[in-house]
mmCIF file of C-alpha atoms in Angstrom:
data_model
loop_
_atom_site.group_PDB
_atom_site.id
_atom_site.type_symbol
_atom_site.label_atom_id
_atom_site.label_comp_id
_atom_site.label_asym_id
_atom_site.label_seq_id
_atom_site.Cartn_x
_atom_site.Cartn_y
_atom_site.Cartn_z
ATOM 1 C CA GLN A 259 -27.813 -27.162 -19.084
ATOM 2 C CA THR A 260 -27.447 -24.587 -21.710
ATOM 3 C CA ILE A 261 -25.730 -21.210 -21.324
ATOM 4 C CA ASP A 262 -27.380 -18.147 -22.589
ATOM 5 C CA LYS A 263 -24.786 -16.566 -25.069
ATOM 6 C CA ASP A 264 -26.542 -13.308 -24.834
ATOM 7 C CA ALA A 265 -26.212 -12.989 -21.208
ATOM 8 C CA ILE A 266 -22.538 -13.801 -21.632
ATOM 9 C CA ALA A 267 -22.099 -10.966 -24.387
ATOM 10 C CA SER A 268 -23.933 -8.344 -22.104
ATOM 11 C CA ALA A 269 -21.832 -9.175 -19.208
ATOM 12 C CA ALA A 270 -18.715 -9.134 -21.225
ATOM 13 C CA THR A 271 -19.842 -5.546 -22.739
ATOM 14 C CA LEU A 272 -20.606 -4.535 -18.976
ATOM 15 C CA LEU A 273 -17.076 -5.746 -17.829
ATOM 16 C CA ALA A 274 -15.168 -4.179 -20.690
ATOM 17 C CA ARG A 275 -16.838 -0.569 -20.153
ATOM 18 C CA THR A 276 -16.374 -1.126 -16.322
ATOM 19 C CA ALA A 277 -12.473 -1.729 -16.957
ATOM 20 C CA VAL A 278 -12.239 1.207 -19.163
ATOM 21 C CA ALA A 279 -14.028 3.443 -16.723
ATOM 22 C CA ALA A 280 -11.688 2.357 -13.749
ATOM 23 C CA ALA A 281 -8.538 2.729 -15.906
ATOM 24 C CA TYR A 282 -9.791 6.258 -16.688
ATOM 25 C CA GLN A 283 -9.663 7.403 -13.172
ATOM 26 C CA ASP A 284 -6.538 9.268 -12.176
ATOM 27 C CA ALA A 285 -4.529 8.378 -9.127
ATOM 28 C CA ASP A 286 -5.635 11.662 -7.342
ATOM 29 C CA TYR A 287 -9.147 10.843 -8.429
ATOM 30 C CA SER A 288 -9.367 14.222 -10.324
ATOM 31 C CA ILE A 289 -11.797 12.634 -13.110
ATOM 32 C CA ASP A 290 -15.070 12.095 -11.559
ATOM 33 C CA TYR A 291 -16.882 8.706 -12.107
ATOM 34 C CA GLU A 292 -19.529 10.334 -14.425
ATOM 35 C CA THR A 293 -16.704 11.685 -16.914
ATOM 36 C CA ALA A 294 -15.073 7.953 -16.648
ATOM 37 C CA ALA A 295 -18.486 6.356 -17.260
ATOM 38 C CA ALA A 296 -19.177 8.428 -20.245
ATOM 39 C CA TYR A 297 -15.995 7.951 -21.778
ATOM 40 C CA ALA A 298 -16.324 4.265 -21.391
ATOM 41 C CA LEU A 299 -19.632 4.262 -23.100
ATOM 42 C CA GLY A 300 -18.345 6.165 -25.897
ATOM 43 C CA LEU A 301 -15.405 4.012 -26.257
ATOM 44 C CA VAL A 302 -17.289 0.820 -26.173
ATOM 45 C CA GLN A 303 -20.637 1.625 -27.665
ATOM 46 C CA ASP A 304 -21.763 -1.554 -29.283
ATOM 47 C CA ALA A 305 -22.663 -4.392 -27.339
ATOM 48 C CA VAL A 306 -20.603 -7.692 -27.767
ATOM 49 C CA ASP A 307 -22.477 -9.501 -30.611
ATOM 50 C CA PRO A 308 -22.777 -13.131 -29.637
ATOM 51 C CA SER A 309 -22.749 -14.213 -33.368
ATOM 52 C CA SER A 310 -19.466 -12.678 -34.118
ATOM 53 C CA GLU A 311 -16.472 -14.663 -34.970
ATOM 54 C CA THR A 312 -14.446 -13.660 -31.951
ATOM 55 C CA PHE A 313 -17.206 -14.742 -29.355
ATOM 56 C CA VAL A 314 -17.907 -17.866 -31.144
ATOM 57 C CA ASN A 315 -14.186 -18.648 -30.994
ATOM 58 C CA LEU A 316 -14.136 -17.807 -27.351
ATOM 59 C CA TYR A 317 -17.482 -19.308 -26.121
ATOM 60 C CA GLY A 318 -16.769 -22.922 -24.860
ATOM 61 C CA ASN A 319 -13.883 -23.475 -27.083
ATOM 62 C CA CYS A 320 -11.079 -25.567 -25.041
ATOM 63 C CA GLU A 321 -8.657 -24.962 -28.031
ATOM 64 C CA THR A 322 -8.557 -21.245 -27.562
ATOM 65 C CA LEU A 323 -8.041 -21.580 -23.845
ATOM 66 C CA LEU A 324 -5.170 -23.803 -24.604
ATOM 67 C CA ASN A 325 -3.732 -21.414 -27.058
ATOM 68 C CA TYR A 326 -3.836 -18.554 -25.072
ATOM 69 C CA GLY A 327 -2.484 -20.692 -21.919
ATOM 70 C CA GLY A 328 0.288 -21.787 -24.245
ATOM 71 C CA VAL A 329 1.398 -18.212 -25.221
ATOM 72 C CA GLU A 330 1.303 -17.139 -21.526
ATOM 73 C CA ARG A 331 3.581 -20.272 -20.725
ATOM 74 C CA ALA A 332 6.065 -19.233 -23.590
ATOM 75 C CA ASN A 333 6.275 -15.650 -22.084
ATOM 76 C CA ASP A 334 6.689 -16.757 -18.592
ATOM 77 C CA ALA A 335 9.471 -18.958 -19.677
ATOM 78 C CA LYS A 336 11.086 -16.324 -21.605
ATOM 79 C CA ARG A 337 10.957 -13.792 -18.506
ATOM 80 C CA THR A 338 12.271 -16.168 -15.861
ATOM 81 C CA GLY A 339 14.402 -18.724 -17.801
ATOM 82 C CA LYS A 340 12.187 -21.499 -16.489
ATOM 83 C CA ASP A 341 9.346 -23.164 -18.181
ATOM 84 C CA ILE A 342 7.007 -24.248 -15.439
ATOM 85 C CA GLY A 343 4.461 -25.864 -17.851
ATOM 86 C CA MET A 344 0.809 -25.302 -18.470
ATOM 87 C CA GLY A 345 -1.574 -24.770 -15.823
ATOM 88 C CA VAL A 346 -3.862 -27.654 -14.475
ATOM 89 C CA PRO A 347 -7.154 -27.886 -15.958
ATOM 90 C CA LEU A 348 -10.200 -27.836 -13.637
ATOM 91 C CA GLY A 349 -11.271 -31.130 -15.034
ATOM 92 C CA THR A 350 -14.853 -32.489 -15.764
ATOM 93 C CA PRO A 351 -16.589 -31.745 -13.899
ATOM 94 C CA PRO A 352 -14.457 -29.140 -12.378
ATOM 95 C CA ASN A 353 -12.750 -29.684 -8.885
ATOM 96 C CA TYR A 354 -12.744 -26.456 -7.017
ATOM 97 C CA TYR A 355 -11.350 -28.222 -3.806
ATOM 98 C CA VAL A 356 -7.995 -29.388 -4.804
ATOM 99 C CA SER A 357 -6.358 -31.241 -1.877
ATOM 100 C CA ILE A 358 -2.778 -30.777 -3.084
ATOM 101 C CA TYR A 359 -1.258 -27.330 -2.961
ATOM 102 C CA ASP A 360 2.306 -27.734 -4.346
ATOM 103 C CA ALA A 361 4.563 -25.693 -7.294
ATOM 104 C CA TYR A 362 2.257 -27.645 -9.764
ATOM 105 C CA ASN A 363 -1.152 -26.650 -8.051
ATOM 106 C CA GLY A 364 -0.903 -22.938 -7.272
ATOM 107 C CA GLN A 365 1.847 -22.918 -4.494
ATOM 108 C CA PRO A 366 4.265 -20.013 -5.155
ATOM 109 C CA PHE A 367 7.968 -20.775 -4.728
ATOM 110 C CA VAL A 368 11.018 -19.102 -5.314
ATOM 111 C CA GLN A 369 13.509 -19.897 -8.138
ATOM 112 C CA VAL A 370 17.312 -19.263 -7.103
ATOM 113 C CA GLY A 371 20.219 -20.079 -9.498
ATOM 114 C CA GLY A 372 17.860 -22.287 -11.548
ATOM 115 C CA LYS A 373 16.517 -24.491 -8.413
ATOM 116 C CA GLY A 374 13.087 -24.104 -7.243
ATOM 117 C CA TYR A 375 12.643 -23.640 -3.302
ATOM 118 C CA GLY A 376 9.504 -23.675 -1.262
ATOM 119 C CA ALA A 377 11.269 -21.479 1.243
ATOM 120 C CA HIS A 378 14.837 -19.742 0.554
ATOM 121 C CA LYS A 379 17.506 -18.519 2.921
ATOM 122 C CA GLY A 380 20.677 -17.909 1.040
ATOM 123 C CA GLY A 381 24.025 -18.618 2.399
ATOM 124 C CA GLU A 382 22.998 -21.665 4.000
ATOM 125 C CA VAL A 383 25.004 -24.834 3.653
ATOM 126 C CA VAL A 384 22.725 -27.949 2.763
ATOM 127 C CA ASP A 385 24.294 -31.517 2.155
ATOM 128 C CA GLY A 386 27.904 -29.666 1.631
ATOM 129 C CA GLU A 387 26.360 -27.070 -1.058
ATOM 130 C CA THR A 388 26.009 -23.288 -0.162
ATOM 131 C CA ILE A 389 22.680 -22.001 -1.155
ATOM 132 C CA GLU A 390 23.061 -19.148 -3.441
ATOM 133 C CA GLU A 391 21.458 -15.665 -2.411
ATOM 134 C CA TYR A 392 18.313 -14.249 -4.054
ATOM 135 C CA GLY A 393 19.052 -11.924 -7.026
ATOM 136 C CA GLU A 394 22.515 -13.046 -7.961
ATOM 137 C CA ASP A 395 21.043 -14.708 -11.104
ATOM 138 C CA GLU A 396 19.233 -12.661 -13.834
ATOM 139 C CA THR A 397 16.609 -15.780 -13.673
ATOM 140 C CA ASP A 398 16.038 -15.490 -10.126
ATOM 141 C CA ALA A 399 12.318 -15.132 -9.561
ATOM 142 C CA VAL A 400 9.209 -15.725 -7.329
ATOM 143 C CA MET A 401 6.821 -18.039 -9.359
ATOM 144 C CA GLY A 402 3.533 -19.622 -9.143
ATOM 145 C CA ARG A 403 1.974 -21.828 -11.590
ATOM 146 C CA PRO A 404 -1.716 -20.656 -12.310
ATOM 147 C CA SER A 405 -4.310 -22.996 -13.424
ATOM 148 C CA LEU A 406 -5.096 -23.221 -17.210
ATOM 149 C CA LEU A 407 -8.125 -20.994 -16.723
ATOM 150 C CA GLU A 408 -6.189 -18.334 -15.052
ATOM 151 C CA MET A 409 -3.449 -18.545 -17.564
ATOM 152 C CA SER A 410 -5.981 -18.298 -20.548
ATOM 153 C CA ILE A 411 -7.623 -15.417 -19.110
ATOM 154 C CA PHE A 412 -4.324 -13.294 -18.623
ATOM 155 C CA GLY A 413 -3.355 -14.299 -22.267
ATOM 156 C CA LEU A 414 -6.819 -13.304 -23.506
ATOM 157 C CA LEU A 415 -6.645 -9.959 -21.701
ATOM 158 C CA ASN A 416 -3.169 -9.283 -22.891
ATOM 159 C CA ASP A 417 -4.268 -9.989 -26.464
ATOM 160 C CA PHE A 418 -7.279 -7.940 -26.502
ATOM 161 C CA LEU A 419 -5.605 -5.103 -24.679
ATOM 162 C CA GLY A 420 -2.602 -5.121 -26.653
ATOM 163 C CA ARG A 421 -4.213 -5.308 -29.925
ATOM 164 C CA GLY A 422 -5.979 -1.842 -29.897
ATOM 165 C CA SER A 423 -9.054 -0.875 -31.957
ATOM 166 C CA PHE A 424 -8.128 -2.729 -34.989
ATOM 167 C CA ALA A 425 -6.466 -6.070 -35.556
ATOM 168 C CA ASP A 426 -4.038 -5.160 -38.336
ATOM 169 C CA GLU A 427 -2.313 -2.029 -39.551
ATOM 170 C CA ASP A 428 -4.457 -1.928 -42.910
ATOM 171 C CA ARG A 429 -7.483 -2.059 -40.807
ATOM 172 C CA THR A 430 -9.348 -4.811 -42.566
ATOM 173 C CA GLY A 431 -10.061 -6.493 -39.588
ATOM 174 C CA ALA A 432 -8.216 -9.546 -40.006
ATOM 175 C CA VAL A 433 -7.446 -11.499 -36.928
ATOM 176 C CA LEU A 434 -3.869 -11.865 -36.225
ATOM 177 C CA THR A 435 -2.176 -15.016 -34.933
ATOM 178 C CA LEU A 436 -1.077 -15.113 -31.219
ATOM 179 C CA ALA A 437 2.655 -14.605 -30.910
ATOM 180 C CA THR A 438 5.113 -15.128 -28.065
ATOM 181 C CA CYS A 439 7.589 -12.482 -26.934
ATOM 182 C CA VAL A 440 10.461 -14.302 -28.945
ATOM 183 C CA SER A 441 8.493 -14.609 -32.109
#
């Protein structure tokens, strides 16, 4: 079964305009929806072109998903001090009913003193060792390992939202390579 590239491009355009309009609203709703919609339409005037290089790279390209997922993996490792690896792919055909729910398949966990716990209560003694209190180490964090698709979408949004209107300072439109927080 083929997927209509024009329909995906139209949906992407609508999503971009909706995101801009939603972000334009003030917390106290002093900007009305008509003003926000007009602003979004002015900012995102052109529809996504399904023949553009960016669209072609994203459309059905597993390597692109792996690149964006890998950048998010590196960024998360930098933030938390622990590399929990790449998210699990959905498989072929996709399995949306994963029967195992653990730290490697979406189950959140807490990292305290470099160790992972499904549940944590600091100060307890387990096997002769006192469990550290949460927050004593700068790498203590509540973590969750999203799927590869989730990591990729998060990385994609970070890249495009952080890129701004132009891909480079001299405005030639050259696409920059992805970089982690440490590069």
